[in-house]
Amino acid sequence: MRSFSLLTALVLGLSAFVRAKSSQGDDVLVILDPKLNRDDYSLFFGGLEKDGYSLTFRAPKDVKPKIIKDDVPSFSHVILFTPETKGYASDITPQSLIHLLSLSTNLLITSSPKQTLLTALSSEFSLIPAPPSSPLLSHFPARSDPPTLLPIPVPDPIDPKSEYADHPLAIPPICSPHTKAVWYEGTAWALGNNPLLFPILRAPKESFVSDASGDEGAEGVVDAAEKGGEGLWAGSSLAVAAGFQTREGARVVWVGGVEVFSDRLAAKEIAPGVPSGNTRFTRDIAAWAFQESLVLRISHISHHLASSPPLVGSNTTNLPTQYTTNDKLTYTAHISIYNPSSSTWTPHVSLPSPQMAFTMLDPHILTTLSHSPSHAGTYTTTFRAPDRHGVFKFVLDYRRKGWTWLKSEEKVAVVPPRHDGYPRFLSAAWPYYAGAVSTSVGFVLFVVVWLSGEGRETRKKAE
Amino acid sequence: MSTAYALPKDLSRATVVNTASLIRIVALSLISGAAIASRLFAVINFESIIHEFDPWFNYRATRVLASKGFYEFWNWFDPTAWYPLGRVVGGTIYPGLMATSGVIYNVLHYFNLPVDIRNICVLLAPGFSALTAWATYMFTKELKDESAGLLAAAFIGIVPGYISRSVAGSYDNEAIAIFLLMFTFYLWIKALKAGSAFFGTCAAVFYFYMVAAWGGYAFITNMIPVHAMVLILMGRYSSRLYVAYSSWYAVGTLSSMQVPFVGFQPVRTSEHMAALGVFGLLQIIAFAQLVRSHVSSKQFNNLLFYGVIVLGVGGVGAVVGLTYAGWIAPWTGRFYSLWDTGYAKKYIPIIASVSEHQPTAWPSFFMDLQLLVFLFPAGVVLCFKELRDEHVFVIIYAIVASYFAGVMVRLMLTLTPCVCVASAIALSTLMDTYIDPVQPEADEDETAQSDAGDSVSGSSATGSISGAAPKKAKKLAAAAVAAPPSANPLAELVGAATGGPRMKKGVWGFDTRFTVLLHTFGMLAFFVMHCTYVTSSAYSSPSVVLASTSPDGSPHIIDDFREAYYWLRQNTKEDAVVMSWWDYGYQIAGMADRPTLVDNNTWNNTHIATVGKAMSSSEEVAYPILRAHDVDYVLVIFGGLLGYSGDDINKFLWMIRIAQGVWPEEVQEANYFTPGGEYRVDERASKIMKESLMYKMSYYRFTELYGANPAQDRVRQQTIPKPSPTLDYLDEAFTSENWIVRIYQVKKEDHLGRDIKSANAFEGGKKRKRGRPAVGRRRAMQ
Amino acid sequence: MKSISSLLLLPLVLAAKPPQERLAELAQKNNGVIPLDATTFELITGPKRTWSASIQLTAMDPRRRCGPCKEFDPSWKTVAEAWSTVPAKHRDTHFFGTLDFDNAQAVFQKLNLATAPVVMIYPATEGPRQLASGKTGPSKYEFSQGFDPLPLAQHLNSHTPVPIPFKAPIDWNKYATIAFGFLAFATFLRYAQPVLQSRFTWGIITVISIVVFTSGFMFNRIRNTPWAGPKGASVAAGFQTQYAQETQMVGMIYGTLAASFAMLIFVTPYTKSSSRQRVQVYIWNAVIIIVYSILVSLFKIKNKAYPFKLFL
């Protein structure tokens, strides 16, 4: 009896301890190449499972479990540990993977120098794959390891409030600060200019991509670059890990080599006595990919006449559908951020300069929403509607690399004043009023005089 | 005296009079019945449905009026029209029509007669046509007599020229406007005859109703002043004219300014200046007359006379000056294009593009008026014969209206009533002459002294002729008498026309009477058959539903439009924006209840040109435009499969022209023709033509229908080249049974941020060639 | 004369000199319009031109029978002349040229032009006046607004460095004719007053104009339809079209019918002897029936589906 209760307590305790961390769901499909041994990645997988993800493993050739069943994704996240796999089952094709994204499933994809189906897929994300079978290699720092296995320092993320946060080259705060350098082995990409794509980890300045696993390759690379035939496959313009967020907010992480996740490199020391940052790094990128970190959402939008604030607890269903020109309007957005540690949505108080546009064809008004300290997480602004009737949209479109895109459009009609909505008496019109009054008075007088005159004449006649 | 046929002797005068009036009433009611009945072909052949395009908007507006009440209607802002600009409906329409049916609706419901608003709208036009017949009767009665009135009523009741705009279901402003037109004119004539301020005011009230009902009120606004002006020039100024005109103008103008859409136009635009000017002139003349009546000095009168002239000229000069100063808006394009007929084509392609703004070829005149078209001049001659003020009115009306009708097909409508009146006068005079049983005695000498005018007409003519006319008349008459009458019939005509010495008139024998009347009745019968045929065949189809005959001859209804519109209504989001050419805007709004970019109220040329540009340019160019306007669906009309000639490919050139007017650099009409300058859709069509969105949407998957056989476009009579055009940025969403309506859905941006073309290529399984890092990028990274 | 001489001078002029100055000189010689031949055409439309040029390709030779060319040429000259009045620093950056078909047929073939006149506008390819769009190819001027100089000038303004100082010349003789006509009318009024005051005159005018309008006269005016169709077809097939000829036929018919009705109304009843009257009645009835059936059959030609017919 007691044992049973203990058991239950234990189970409860476990379940309490084991909780999903993702904001989207915790069932993950791992497509693992048979050549790879699952235990070599126990740290990574274990870490995920510890955090409450339920991993399902499947070989590329297996037919079950299907990734999409009846156009419904069977898993909320998919990991592809198939860097060198050539053949897949029929349900895994570049098309199906991209379709998976449109169904807002997240992907963590590992590639390799070898030319595979994934190489073709990567170019759809405007990643530019390096020439086939030519890994990233570097001779600095001097070390005993082969040049293809190189340490890459993880940059500290820039504080999102700093002015550099929006710089196109800024790396979003995906990796937690002070992460040690990671051991890396694999290929690298050049990044096309797609605003949805950003580097998570850049190749070191000294590194370059070459098919020859020796020094002699280096000049070849430079020559190639100078000839302009191939671009320059070297330097920190290349990325070894890149993040991609679709318009619908599904996330993809591309990593140039699967070994980063391995226990071997995780255990390998980066400097005497200092373990490498691999464990932390891999967990961080997984966290981003699986919608744990940098996840925002708009809880709800409200707008109303500045003069008449709505009742407390009014929700978006009963918003006014039309305003009059030149009204003073107040627009409020409630934005919250996902907190993975407690897996709850909490008001987001530090959103840097979100903007709202009041748009008809072109933005007529573009203002910055200010955070109101009284209610945490509410960003609001008050403005005068333009003197122009039409169907306007409140557009809140907040895009920062790495962060969830906040997008909301609220249609509202701005109408001219009602026929009795105009000022009734104009000071400028007094002459006309006077004219009207005087004319009518004059007419009355005239009639009176006329009639009386008639009367007198008739009386005269009578006499 | 002898009579051609025996007359019943034992009838008291009272009996005759009563019978006559009874017959008149019966006749009038029968005429109304005929007028209504002949307009019901549309309902019988098809169903009780609103026709064509504009009526759909009127119908929609009326529904709003009936459901929300007049004030809401007045303030109605329609956010779904002209998306995203919206339309202030209350301020941009003539509410008379909607108000009328709204009133009828409320009255019926007050008496607990739950009549559907749609049926009221459908049957409004026939109902008012009956009223028009009555108004015409009254009008003609003022000109001649009841018999002519009855004839005119019968004519206007069934003449196709009027039916074309007033069949059941064509719920348009003209439906009530013609009644108002005729009745206002009747009241004006009445006021002028009696010089009564009361009738003048009544005319003003109905003028106000007309202003509230139809943009064509400008016709009245100018007809009446012109009439007054001509009367003045003929030296027929009288206090009657002064009273009638002043009361009409003052009340009419003030009340017309109460219509929001008209506002201050009556004092600010050139169309209304004639009325104002004549009003001023009348005041001056009246003053002059007053002074003249008191002062008797000859020179002073001359002085006054010249003073009047100077003042008049000065007034005109002032108007012109104000126009140049910008205080008075010059003529609007639509109005101006009536005079300078080349104007619209050059500067306002939208107006020129409307089919009913084309000039009128003679067949349509004959089609619409048949025998009236040549009775009409004879009637005008009769008006000249006895030239009373009201006849002057008819004459002016005749000239002006026939000119306008020649310039624009749709203005045939304003000509028709005048034609009916005039020809009714002619025909009734003819019949009076030949039914009249009295026979003259044949000997010559009696004619000399018997001037006692027992003639039907003419005696009243001398009354109102003033100025120099009689002298001339005498001259001509003298000539007429001098020449042996029979030798020179023209001289006799002159004598008759100028109301010279009345010689005894009459017809001998029964056979003559019989022949004339027989063949008159024959022509009238033919007229009736013609009207019935034209009405049933030409003017009764609601272009929403098309009729055709299937091979076995049985009638077959083609209902693609409603099919497509209901598809939109039931399968798309409430606020899904539909883009189509402006002709279909009202129908989409009315039947599909979806926002549209442009519609038949063509107030914003640029917006229409935007649609034209999207339609006429390639997908890549059009896509940003569509996205910018939140367009979800694009709707095109395609007749190629069925041979429906009124489709978008045939209207395409106008889209191009209108777009070219705004973007002359980007859209050029010449590029859409073959090098030989032909407008083709087959393989010889120009590249730009083939890549235009309109072409692609029309012929998308068209050739697949025909399999191996050549795909024949039944309208253009050309074969469409294989393979059919492909669409990258649009998806075919719906195509109606006979392919008349095709609806396409606009794709959203690709969720991976690729351009849609390459995304499609990827879906199609194509490999893209490997990219390479931009070398320049290196510097950026440092 | 002048142009010929300049053509003779051409070779001398084409001696060493930067092309722009040469063109400027030529332009000045022939008040604004450079008479071009194949070589000068190559010069003016050379690939490295810092100037823009608008060139009229025409065929003025009477043998070519190019009516439009003759119609357009004066407006071209006036606009070019107007341009030659602007200060030199602007003037010499845009040139007007005229290339006659008979001087350079090769050019016409190269541009594969089958029609004349054509106005080609070559933008500058180099230098400050290069187009922002980087377009260097020539553009064509559409005669959408007729051959008048004003629209031409307005169109060219977008290609010239400064707007062309073109003002529509005051058409003196037009005003003169108007004034004269007015005076004539006034004097006419003075003397023909009795005629003008007789309702008879006005009646004739009115009736005629009505008949003319109702027989589709305005259609011919607006669409300026041909007098008769190809190979003398007098009646245009189709309900919405007509030839000028038809208007007259129909007008006649209407006139006759109206007249005969007028006769029946005005003349016949006033006839003195019953026999003559009877004859008249029958004549007019016959006339009406015959002419009317002609009209109906004519209408049947226009509207095939029309089911009715009278005796014809």
mmCIF file of N, CA and C in Angstrom, chain A residues 9-95:
data_model
loop_
_atom_site.group_PDB
_atom_site.id
_atom_site.type_symbol
_atom_site.label_atom_id
_atom_site.label_comp_id
_atom_site.label_asym_id
_atom_site.label_seq_id
_atom_site.Cartn_x
_atom_site.Cartn_y
_atom_site.Cartn_z
ATOM 1 N N ALA A 9 3.950 8.702 -5.686
ATOM 2 C CA ALA A 9 4.667 9.951 -5.355
ATOM 3 C C ALA A 9 5.869 10.095 -6.268
ATOM 4 N N LEU A 10 6.573 8.983 -6.406
ATOM 5 C CA LEU A 10 7.756 9.015 -7.265
ATOM 6 C C LEU A 10 7.368 9.422 -8.679
ATOM 7 N N VAL A 11 6.330 8.683 -9.159
ATOM 8 C CA VAL A 11 5.878 8.977 -10.537
ATOM 9 C C VAL A 11 5.501 10.445 -10.660
ATOM 10 N N LEU A 12 4.685 10.877 -9.703
ATOM 11 C CA LEU A 12 4.263 12.283 -9.733
ATOM 12 C C LEU A 12 5.478 13.176 -9.729
ATOM 13 N N GLY A 13 6.382 12.874 -8.806
ATOM 14 C CA GLY A 13 7.590 13.693 -8.708
ATOM 15 C C GLY A 13 8.297 13.730 -10.038
ATOM 16 N N LEU A 14 8.476 12.538 -10.607
ATOM 17 C CA LEU A 14 9.132 12.469 -11.918
ATOM 18 C C LEU A 14 8.390 13.333 -12.919
ATOM 19 N N SER A 15 7.067 13.059 -12.983
ATOM 20 C CA SER A 15 6.290 13.791 -13.998
ATOM 21 C C SER A 15 6.402 15.281 -13.739
ATOM 22 N N ALA A 16 6.394 15.651 -12.447
ATOM 23 C CA ALA A 16 6.536 17.083 -12.142
ATOM 24 C C ALA A 16 7.896 17.564 -12.627
ATOM 25 N N PHE A 17 8.892 16.740 -12.457
ATOM 26 C CA PHE A 17 10.242 17.138 -12.851
ATOM 27 C C PHE A 17 10.370 17.111 -14.367
ATOM 28 N N VAL A 18 9.783 16.039 -14.926
ATOM 29 C CA VAL A 18 9.851 15.924 -16.384
ATOM 30 C C VAL A 18 8.715 16.720 -16.987
ATOM 31 N N ARG A 19 9.041 17.866 -17.548
ATOM 32 C CA ARG A 19 7.957 18.639 -18.166
ATOM 33 C C ARG A 19 8.436 19.134 -19.524
ATOM 34 N N ALA A 20 7.474 19.227 -20.434
ATOM 35 C CA ALA A 20 7.854 19.672 -21.782
ATOM 36 C C ALA A 20 8.414 21.075 -21.702
ATOM 37 N N LYS A 21 9.490 21.340 -22.463
ATOM 38 C CA LYS A 21 10.067 22.678 -22.425
ATOM 39 C C LYS A 21 9.677 23.465 -23.676
ATOM 40 N N SER A 22 9.356 22.756 -24.725
ATOM 41 C CA SER A 22 9.044 23.477 -25.953
ATOM 42 C C SER A 22 7.677 24.151 -25.822
ATOM 43 N N SER A 23 7.510 25.239 -26.555
ATOM 44 C CA SER A 23 6.205 25.911 -26.551
ATOM 45 C C SER A 23 5.283 25.235 -27.546
ATOM 46 N N GLN A 24 5.776 24.193 -28.206
ATOM 47 C CA GLN A 24 4.970 23.656 -29.302
ATOM 48 C C GLN A 24 4.617 22.205 -29.128
ATOM 49 N N GLY A 25 5.265 21.497 -28.246
ATOM 50 C CA GLY A 25 5.012 20.060 -28.152
ATOM 51 C C GLY A 25 6.328 19.357 -28.006
ATOM 52 N N ASP A 26 6.281 18.174 -27.482
ATOM 53 C CA ASP A 26 7.538 17.565 -27.063
ATOM 54 C C ASP A 26 7.817 16.237 -27.748
ATOM 55 N N ASP A 27 7.067 15.880 -28.772
ATOM 56 C CA ASP A 27 7.423 14.614 -29.435
ATOM 57 C C ASP A 27 8.334 14.908 -30.624
ATOM 58 N N VAL A 28 9.488 14.263 -30.580
ATOM 59 C CA VAL A 28 10.535 14.516 -31.574
ATOM 60 C C VAL A 28 10.797 13.241 -32.348
ATOM 61 N N LEU A 29 10.916 13.381 -33.650
ATOM 62 C CA LEU A 29 11.334 12.242 -34.466
ATOM 63 C C LEU A 29 12.792 12.432 -34.835
ATOM 64 N N VAL A 30 13.590 11.413 -34.518
ATOM 65 C CA VAL A 30 15.009 11.459 -34.886
ATOM 66 C C VAL A 30 15.214 10.485 -36.023
ATOM 67 N N ILE A 31 15.577 11.006 -37.176
ATOM 68 C CA ILE A 31 15.887 10.135 -38.303
ATOM 69 C C ILE A 31 17.388 9.912 -38.276
ATOM 70 N N LEU A 32 17.776 8.716 -37.904
ATOM 71 C CA LEU A 32 19.172 8.426 -37.600
ATOM 72 C C LEU A 32 19.719 7.484 -38.641
ATOM 73 N N ASP A 33 20.833 7.878 -39.220
ATOM 74 C CA ASP A 33 21.451 7.035 -40.235
ATOM 75 C C ASP A 33 21.951 5.757 -39.593
ATOM 76 N N PRO A 34 21.699 4.595 -40.207
ATOM 77 C CA PRO A 34 22.145 3.334 -39.581
ATOM 78 C C PRO A 34 23.639 3.343 -39.299
ATOM 79 N N LYS A 35 24.392 4.052 -40.118
ATOM 80 C CA LYS A 35 25.852 4.019 -39.925
ATOM 81 C C LYS A 35 26.239 4.697 -38.613
ATOM 82 N N LEU A 36 25.380 5.594 -38.156
ATOM 83 C CA LEU A 36 25.702 6.296 -36.907
ATOM 84 C C LEU A 36 25.190 5.475 -35.730
ATOM 85 N N ASN A 37 25.992 5.467 -34.675
ATOM 86 C CA ASN A 37 25.597 4.714 -33.485
ATOM 87 C C ASN A 37 24.896 5.657 -32.521
ATOM 88 N N ARG A 38 23.710 5.259 -32.118
ATOM 89 C CA ARG A 38 22.896 6.150 -31.288
ATOM 90 C C ARG A 38 23.628 6.511 -29.992
ATOM 91 N N ASP A 39 24.416 5.555 -29.463
ATOM 92 C CA ASP A 39 25.032 5.795 -28.150
ATOM 93 C C ASP A 39 26.133 6.840 -28.255
ATOM 94 N N ASP A 40 26.654 7.052 -29.478
ATOM 95 C CA ASP A 40 27.703 8.073 -29.589
ATOM 96 C C ASP A 40 27.152 9.453 -29.308
ATOM 97 N N TYR A 41 25.813 9.596 -29.333
ATOM 98 C CA TYR A 41 25.224 10.920 -29.151
ATOM 99 C C TYR A 41 24.370 10.944 -27.890
ATOM 100 N N SER A 42 24.685 10.030 -26.972
ATOM 101 C CA SER A 42 23.820 9.858 -25.797
ATOM 102 C C SER A 42 23.697 11.174 -25.035
ATOM 103 N N LEU A 43 24.788 11.943 -24.955
ATOM 104 C CA LEU A 43 24.713 13.188 -24.175
ATOM 105 C C LEU A 43 23.629 14.088 -24.737
ATOM 106 N N PHE A 44 23.668 14.265 -26.045
ATOM 107 C CA PHE A 44 22.702 15.168 -26.683
ATOM 108 C C PHE A 44 21.267 14.648 -26.503
ATOM 109 N N PHE A 45 21.060 13.397 -26.931
ATOM 110 C CA PHE A 45 19.711 12.828 -26.832
ATOM 111 C C PHE A 45 19.265 12.784 -25.384
ATOM 112 N N GLY A 46 20.189 12.353 -24.515
ATOM 113 C CA GLY A 46 19.853 12.273 -23.091
ATOM 114 C C GLY A 46 19.413 13.635 -22.579
ATOM 115 N N GLY A 47 20.167 14.657 -22.993
ATOM 116 C CA GLY A 47 19.824 15.990 -22.530
ATOM 117 C C GLY A 47 18.395 16.335 -22.929
ATOM 118 N N LEU A 48 18.036 16.018 -24.175
ATOM 119 C CA LEU A 48 16.678 16.320 -24.643
ATOM 120 C C LEU A 48 15.656 15.551 -23.823
ATOM 121 N N GLU A 49 15.936 14.247 -23.675
ATOM 122 C CA GLU A 49 14.951 13.436 -22.944
ATOM 123 C C GLU A 49 14.819 13.934 -21.512
ATOM 124 N N LYS A 50 15.948 14.312 -20.917
ATOM 125 C CA LYS A 50 15.898 14.812 -19.540
ATOM 126 C C LYS A 50 14.960 16.018 -19.465
ATOM 127 N N ASP A 51 14.994 16.812 -20.542
ATOM 128 C CA ASP A 51 14.145 18.004 -20.550
ATOM 129 C C ASP A 51 12.730 17.671 -20.972
ATOM 130 N N GLY A 52 12.416 16.406 -21.126
ATOM 131 C CA GLY A 52 11.017 16.045 -21.291
ATOM 132 C C GLY A 52 10.595 15.795 -22.716
ATOM 133 N N TYR A 53 11.546 15.813 -23.646
ATOM 134 C CA TYR A 53 11.164 15.478 -25.007
ATOM 135 C C TYR A 53 11.062 13.967 -25.134
ATOM 136 N N SER A 54 10.089 13.497 -25.863
ATOM 137 C CA SER A 54 9.988 12.053 -26.105
ATOM 138 C C SER A 54 10.520 11.796 -27.506
ATOM 139 N N LEU A 55 11.648 11.112 -27.591
ATOM 140 C CA LEU A 55 12.314 10.902 -28.867
ATOM 141 C C LEU A 55 11.822 9.612 -29.512
ATOM 142 N N THR A 56 11.542 9.677 -30.785
ATOM 143 C CA THR A 56 11.233 8.474 -31.550
ATOM 144 C C THR A 56 12.317 8.312 -32.602
ATOM 145 N N PHE A 57 12.924 7.147 -32.655
ATOM 146 C CA PHE A 57 14.026 6.948 -33.600
ATOM 147 C C PHE A 57 13.540 6.176 -34.806
ATOM 148 N N ARG A 58 14.147 6.503 -35.932
ATOM 149 C CA ARG A 58 13.736 5.843 -37.161
ATOM 150 C C ARG A 58 14.876 5.941 -38.161
ATOM 151 N N ALA A 59 15.087 4.886 -38.906
ATOM 152 C CA ALA A 59 16.132 4.923 -39.935
ATOM 153 C C ALA A 59 15.555 5.535 -41.202
ATOM 154 N N PRO A 60 16.392 6.165 -42.001
ATOM 155 C CA PRO A 60 15.864 6.848 -43.203
ATOM 156 C C PRO A 60 15.048 5.919 -44.071
ATOM 157 N N LYS A 61 15.431 4.662 -44.137
ATOM 158 C CA LYS A 61 14.756 3.749 -45.061
ATOM 159 C C LYS A 61 13.432 3.236 -44.503
ATOM 160 N N ASP A 62 13.274 3.331 -43.161
ATOM 161 C CA ASP A 62 12.031 2.799 -42.588
ATOM 162 C C ASP A 62 10.832 3.531 -43.159
ATOM 163 N N VAL A 63 9.695 2.834 -43.188
ATOM 164 C CA VAL A 63 8.481 3.479 -43.691
ATOM 165 C C VAL A 63 7.660 4.019 -42.521
ATOM 166 N N LYS A 64 7.852 3.420 -41.324
ATOM 167 C CA LYS A 64 7.104 3.916 -40.171
ATOM 168 C C LYS A 64 8.062 4.458 -39.140
ATOM 169 N N PRO A 65 7.704 5.395 -38.309
ATOM 170 C CA PRO A 65 6.462 6.161 -38.438
ATOM 171 C C PRO A 65 6.575 7.234 -39.532
ATOM 172 N N LYS A 66 5.477 7.466 -40.192
ATOM 173 C CA LYS A 66 5.488 8.476 -41.252
ATOM 174 C C LYS A 66 5.652 9.859 -40.630
ATOM 175 N N ILE A 67 6.314 10.749 -41.375
ATOM 176 C CA ILE A 67 6.475 12.092 -40.802
ATOM 177 C C ILE A 67 5.191 12.904 -40.991
ATOM 178 N N ILE A 68 4.465 12.639 -42.080
ATOM 179 C CA ILE A 68 3.184 13.325 -42.276
ATOM 180 C C ILE A 68 2.129 12.262 -42.507
ATOM 181 N N LYS A 69 1.069 12.308 -41.713
ATOM 182 C CA LYS A 69 -0.026 11.370 -41.935
ATOM 183 C C LYS A 69 -1.289 12.167 -42.237
ATOM 184 N N ASP A 70 -1.903 11.891 -43.381
ATOM 185 C CA ASP A 70 -3.124 12.614 -43.788
ATOM 186 C C ASP A 70 -2.902 14.124 -43.705
ATOM 187 N N ASP A 71 -1.749 14.564 -44.200
ATOM 188 C CA ASP A 71 -1.441 15.981 -44.225
ATOM 189 C C ASP A 71 -1.394 16.583 -42.821
ATOM 190 N N VAL A 72 -1.272 15.727 -41.815
ATOM 191 C CA VAL A 72 -1.068 16.232 -40.458
ATOM 192 C C VAL A 72 0.292 15.739 -39.995
ATOM 193 N N PRO A 73 1.156 16.641 -39.542
ATOM 194 C CA PRO A 73 2.480 16.183 -39.098
ATOM 195 C C PRO A 73 2.362 15.311 -37.857
ATOM 196 N N SER A 74 3.113 14.203 -37.855
ATOM 197 C CA SER A 74 2.990 13.290 -36.721
ATOM 198 C C SER A 74 3.853 13.744 -35.557
ATOM 199 N N PHE A 75 4.839 14.582 -35.812
ATOM 200 C CA PHE A 75 5.734 15.045 -34.736
ATOM 201 C C PHE A 75 5.829 16.561 -34.819
ATOM 202 N N SER A 76 6.151 17.156 -33.651
ATOM 203 C CA SER A 76 6.286 18.617 -33.683
ATOM 204 C C SER A 76 7.712 19.030 -34.003
ATOM 205 N N HIS A 77 8.670 18.119 -33.855
ATOM 206 C CA HIS A 77 10.038 18.447 -34.249
ATOM 207 C C HIS A 77 10.658 17.234 -34.920
ATOM 208 N N VAL A 78 11.528 17.502 -35.871
ATOM 209 C CA VAL A 78 12.210 16.401 -36.552
ATOM 210 C C VAL A 78 13.694 16.699 -36.591
ATOM 211 N N ILE A 79 14.483 15.696 -36.160
ATOM 212 C CA ILE A 79 15.942 15.820 -36.230
ATOM 213 C C ILE A 79 16.434 14.903 -37.326
ATOM 214 N N LEU A 80 17.219 15.429 -38.260
ATOM 215 C CA LEU A 80 17.808 14.582 -39.295
ATOM 216 C C LEU A 80 19.287 14.386 -39.015
ATOM 217 N N PHE A 81 19.624 13.242 -38.445
ATOM 218 C CA PHE A 81 21.040 12.884 -38.291
ATOM 219 C C PHE A 81 21.421 11.993 -39.450
ATOM 220 N N THR A 82 21.248 12.501 -40.660
ATOM 221 C CA THR A 82 21.547 11.691 -41.850
ATOM 222 C C THR A 82 22.476 12.463 -42.754
ATOM 223 N N PRO A 83 23.696 12.807 -42.244
ATOM 224 C CA PRO A 83 24.552 13.690 -43.038
ATOM 225 C C PRO A 83 24.974 13.068 -44.360
ATOM 226 N N GLU A 84 25.126 11.738 -44.389
ATOM 227 C CA GLU A 84 25.704 11.152 -45.610
ATOM 228 C C GLU A 84 24.753 10.165 -46.264
ATOM 229 N N THR A 85 23.497 10.160 -45.791
ATOM 230 C CA THR A 85 22.570 9.168 -46.316
ATOM 231 C C THR A 85 22.208 9.507 -47.747
ATOM 232 N N LYS A 86 22.165 8.494 -48.584
ATOM 233 C CA LYS A 86 21.778 8.712 -49.973
ATOM 234 C C LYS A 86 20.298 8.423 -50.156
ATOM 235 N N GLY A 87 19.883 7.258 -49.644
ATOM 236 C CA GLY A 87 18.527 6.834 -49.940
ATOM 237 C C GLY A 87 17.588 7.041 -48.764
ATOM 238 N N TYR A 88 16.376 7.485 -49.030
ATOM 239 C CA TYR A 88 15.366 7.671 -47.989
ATOM 240 C C TYR A 88 14.120 6.904 -48.383
ATOM 241 N N ALA A 89 13.244 6.721 -47.395
ATOM 242 C CA ALA A 89 11.939 6.153 -47.719
ATOM 243 C C ALA A 89 11.144 7.174 -48.526
ATOM 244 N N SER A 90 10.056 6.689 -49.104
ATOM 245 C CA SER A 90 9.365 7.535 -50.089
ATOM 246 C C SER A 90 8.812 8.802 -49.436
ATOM 247 N N ASP A 91 8.527 8.754 -48.117
ATOM 248 C CA ASP A 91 7.846 9.918 -47.528
ATOM 249 C C ASP A 91 8.812 11.024 -47.155
ATOM 250 N N ILE A 92 10.116 10.799 -47.325
ATOM 251 C CA ILE A 92 11.075 11.862 -47.012
ATOM 252 C C ILE A 92 11.713 12.346 -48.306
ATOM 253 N N THR A 93 11.259 13.500 -48.738
ATOM 254 C CA THR A 93 11.844 14.133 -49.919
ATOM 255 C C THR A 93 12.054 15.605 -49.566
ATOM 256 N N PRO A 94 12.892 16.306 -50.299
ATOM 257 C CA PRO A 94 13.018 17.751 -50.032
ATOM 258 C C PRO A 94 11.646 18.409 -49.987
ATOM 259 N N GLN A 95 10.772 18.068 -50.953
ATOM 260 C CA GLN A 95 9.441 18.665 -50.989
ATOM 261 C C GLN A 95 8.698 18.396 -49.690
#
